[in-house]
Amino acid sequence: MTRRHSSNDEQQNFTKLDNDYVRNTDKAINRKQQARKRKLRRIVFFAIVPVIIIALLLNVLYNQQETLAIKEKSKEEAKQHLSVLKEEQDSLNLKIKQLQDDEYIAKLLRKEYYLSEKGEVIFIIPDKEDKKDD
């Protein structure tokens, strides 16, 4: 029988037998340790990969929510602008209808351009603001 010495063996003052049984036992122990290491690596891999995937999906979700919020804000601004434009359109349509009326045009000409009919006299009364300036 041959003896194998290792650094641990020398410190503990015993020698390990070198026979088939011991070698087979050592191989079995090494296989168990290797299997344990592989199992631990698999567990770590299958724990880390889903966490990374979940983190990426949450990041995508967060970015989509931000984009959606920006678009919702833009939509609200567009709706407000549309309502202002509709009010302006209604006002312009009313003005078009009024300008098609001869009486309204005559009234407008009298007011804005001081035009009069035959026999009318126009008196200009100063506004309150004109009195304050003098």
mmCIF file of C-alpha atoms in Angstrom:
data_model
loop_
_atom_site.group_PDB
_atom_site.id
_atom_site.type_symbol
_atom_site.label_atom_id
_atom_site.label_comp_id
_atom_site.label_asym_id
_atom_site.label_seq_id
_atom_site.Cartn_x
_atom_site.Cartn_y
_atom_site.Cartn_z
ATOM 1 C CA MET A 1 0.000 0.000 0.000
ATOM 2 C CA THR A 2 1.157 3.433 -0.810
ATOM 3 C CA ARG A 3 0.574 6.483 1.204
ATOM 4 C CA ARG A 4 -0.514 9.902 -0.010
ATOM 5 C CA HIS A 5 0.414 12.976 1.916
ATOM 6 C CA SER A 6 -1.238 16.318 1.621
ATOM 7 C CA SER A 7 -0.615 19.572 3.386
ATOM 8 C CA ASN A 8 -3.728 19.105 5.530
ATOM 9 C CA ASP A 9 -2.730 15.545 6.311
ATOM 10 C CA GLU A 10 0.684 16.584 7.560
ATOM 11 C CA GLN A 11 -0.782 19.193 9.860
ATOM 12 C CA GLN A 12 -3.176 16.694 11.378
ATOM 13 C CA ASN A 13 -0.534 13.976 11.685
ATOM 14 C CA PHE A 14 -2.360 11.196 9.903
ATOM 15 C CA THR A 15 -1.968 9.534 6.610
ATOM 16 C CA LYS A 16 -4.591 8.574 4.122
ATOM 17 C CA LEU A 17 -4.703 5.079 2.779
ATOM 18 C CA ASP A 18 -4.404 4.677 -0.950
ATOM 19 C CA ASN A 19 -6.630 1.781 -1.917
ATOM 20 C CA ASP A 20 -9.641 1.275 -4.191
ATOM 21 C CA TYR A 21 -12.207 1.844 -1.467
ATOM 22 C CA VAL A 22 -10.695 5.185 -0.426
ATOM 23 C CA ARG A 23 -10.308 6.291 -4.039
ATOM 24 C CA ASN A 24 -13.916 5.363 -4.832
ATOM 25 C CA THR A 25 -15.114 7.114 -1.694
ATOM 26 C CA ASP A 26 -13.097 10.230 -2.587
ATOM 27 C CA LYS A 27 -14.526 10.154 -6.113
ATOM 28 C CA ALA A 28 -18.050 9.817 -4.734
ATOM 29 C CA ILE A 29 -17.480 12.734 -2.371
ATOM 30 C CA ASN A 30 -16.047 14.825 -5.208
ATOM 31 C CA ARG A 31 -18.996 13.930 -7.446
ATOM 32 C CA LYS A 32 -21.427 14.973 -4.713
ATOM 33 C CA GLN A 33 -19.567 18.257 -4.232
ATOM 34 C CA GLN A 34 -19.516 18.882 -7.978
ATOM 35 C CA ALA A 35 -23.218 18.027 -8.218
ATOM 36 C CA ARG A 36 -23.926 20.397 -5.333
ATOM 37 C CA LYS A 37 -21.968 23.169 -7.082
ATOM 38 C CA ARG A 38 -23.840 22.576 -10.352
ATOM 39 C CA LYS A 39 -27.157 22.580 -8.530
ATOM 40 C CA LEU A 40 -26.249 25.839 -6.773
ATOM 41 C CA ARG A 41 -25.216 27.403 -10.088
ATOM 42 C CA ARG A 42 -28.510 26.339 -11.673
ATOM 43 C CA ILE A 43 -30.480 27.738 -8.759
ATOM 44 C CA VAL A 44 -28.602 31.032 -8.941
ATOM 45 C CA PHE A 45 -29.055 31.190 -12.728
ATOM 46 C CA PHE A 46 -32.771 30.459 -12.571
ATOM 47 C CA ALA A 47 -33.189 32.983 -9.770
ATOM 48 C CA ILE A 48 -31.231 35.823 -11.371
ATOM 49 C CA VAL A 49 -32.527 35.495 -14.934
ATOM 50 C CA PRO A 50 -36.227 35.906 -14.012
ATOM 51 C CA VAL A 51 -35.373 38.850 -11.760
ATOM 52 C CA ILE A 52 -33.545 40.537 -14.647
ATOM 53 C CA ILE A 53 -36.421 39.819 -17.037
ATOM 54 C CA ILE A 54 -38.970 41.177 -14.554
ATOM 55 C CA ALA A 55 -36.849 44.297 -14.033
ATOM 56 C CA LEU A 56 -36.666 44.880 -17.786
ATOM 57 C CA LEU A 57 -40.425 44.398 -18.164
ATOM 58 C CA LEU A 58 -41.111 46.815 -15.309
ATOM 59 C CA ASN A 59 -38.812 49.350 -16.962
ATOM 60 C CA VAL A 60 -40.711 49.017 -20.242
ATOM 61 C CA LEU A 61 -44.019 49.376 -18.399
ATOM 62 C CA TYR A 62 -42.812 52.522 -16.615
ATOM 63 C CA ASN A 63 -41.625 54.076 -19.887
ATOM 64 C CA GLN A 64 -44.943 53.272 -21.563
ATOM 65 C CA GLN A 65 -46.850 54.872 -18.692
ATOM 66 C CA GLU A 66 -44.757 58.032 -19.008
ATOM 67 C CA THR A 67 -45.373 58.132 -22.761
ATOM 68 C CA LEU A 68 -49.086 57.567 -22.220
ATOM 69 C CA ALA A 69 -49.246 60.381 -19.661
ATOM 70 C CA ILE A 70 -47.506 62.770 -22.065
ATOM 71 C CA LYS A 71 -49.888 61.816 -24.862
ATOM 72 C CA GLU A 72 -52.914 62.222 -22.577
ATOM 73 C CA LYS A 73 -51.716 65.710 -21.647
ATOM 74 C CA SER A 74 -51.217 66.535 -25.314
ATOM 75 C CA LYS A 75 -54.709 65.208 -26.061
ATOM 76 C CA GLU A 76 -56.259 67.429 -23.379
ATOM 77 C CA GLU A 77 -54.412 70.476 -24.738
ATOM 78 C CA ALA A 78 -55.640 69.636 -28.237
ATOM 79 C CA LYS A 79 -59.223 69.313 -26.943
ATOM 80 C CA GLN A 80 -58.990 72.726 -25.282
ATOM 81 C CA HIS A 81 -57.577 74.252 -28.457
ATOM 82 C CA LEU A 82 -60.364 72.615 -30.462
ATOM 83 C CA SER A 83 -63.037 74.060 -28.163
ATOM 84 C CA VAL A 84 -61.490 77.543 -28.512
ATOM 85 C CA LEU A 85 -61.438 77.155 -32.297
ATOM 86 C CA LYS A 86 -65.073 75.966 -32.315
ATOM 87 C CA GLU A 87 -66.106 79.012 -30.289
ATOM 88 C CA GLU A 88 -64.209 81.230 -32.720
ATOM 89 C CA GLN A 89 -65.871 79.469 -35.657
ATOM 90 C CA ASP A 90 -69.311 79.960 -34.102
ATOM 91 C CA SER A 91 -68.532 83.640 -33.600
ATOM 92 C CA LEU A 92 -67.371 84.008 -37.199
ATOM 93 C CA ASN A 93 -70.448 82.166 -38.503
ATOM 94 C CA LEU A 94 -72.649 84.580 -36.507
ATOM 95 C CA LYS A 95 -70.734 87.510 -37.953
ATOM 96 C CA ILE A 96 -71.249 86.113 -41.482
ATOM 97 C CA LYS A 97 -74.992 85.839 -40.859
ATOM 98 C CA GLN A 98 -75.090 89.385 -39.483
ATOM 99 C CA LEU A 99 -73.144 90.743 -42.453
ATOM 100 C CA GLN A 100 -75.740 89.245 -44.763
ATOM 101 C CA ASP A 101 -78.416 91.396 -43.061
ATOM 102 C CA ASP A 102 -78.799 94.864 -44.640
ATOM 103 C CA GLU A 103 -80.018 96.481 -41.399
ATOM 104 C CA TYR A 104 -76.944 95.264 -39.501
ATOM 105 C CA ILE A 105 -74.642 96.605 -42.224
ATOM 106 C CA ALA A 106 -76.385 100.002 -42.091
ATOM 107 C CA LYS A 107 -76.059 100.063 -38.310
ATOM 108 C CA LEU A 108 -72.390 99.089 -38.525
ATOM 109 C CA LEU A 109 -71.673 101.803 -41.098
ATOM 110 C CA ARG A 110 -73.333 104.431 -38.925
ATOM 111 C CA LYS A 111 -71.392 103.307 -35.845
ATOM 112 C CA GLU A 112 -67.931 102.719 -37.302
ATOM 113 C CA TYR A 113 -67.751 105.166 -40.210
ATOM 114 C CA TYR A 114 -70.194 107.841 -39.033
ATOM 115 C CA LEU A 115 -72.289 107.572 -42.183
ATOM 116 C CA SER A 116 -75.816 108.885 -42.070
ATOM 117 C CA GLU A 117 -78.975 108.807 -44.057
ATOM 118 C CA LYS A 118 -80.477 111.910 -45.609
ATOM 119 C CA GLY A 119 -81.670 114.326 -42.961
ATOM 120 C CA GLU A 120 -79.813 112.624 -40.062
ATOM 121 C CA VAL A 121 -77.406 114.517 -37.861
ATOM 122 C CA ILE A 122 -74.687 112.573 -36.051
ATOM 123 C CA PHE A 123 -73.513 113.712 -32.644
ATOM 124 C CA ILE A 124 -70.225 112.328 -31.332
ATOM 125 C CA ILE A 125 -70.138 111.984 -27.573
ATOM 126 C CA PRO A 126 -66.673 111.479 -26.066
ATOM 127 C CA ASP A 127 -66.072 108.320 -24.076
ATOM 128 C CA LYS A 128 -65.381 108.364 -20.354
ATOM 129 C CA GLU A 129 -61.759 107.458 -21.000
ATOM 130 C CA ASP A 130 -61.302 110.576 -23.183
ATOM 131 C CA LYS A 131 -62.445 112.810 -20.282
ATOM 132 C CA LYS A 132 -59.887 111.302 -17.921
ATOM 133 C CA ASP A 133 -57.006 111.900 -20.352
ATOM 134 C CA ASP A 134 -57.757 115.668 -20.708
#
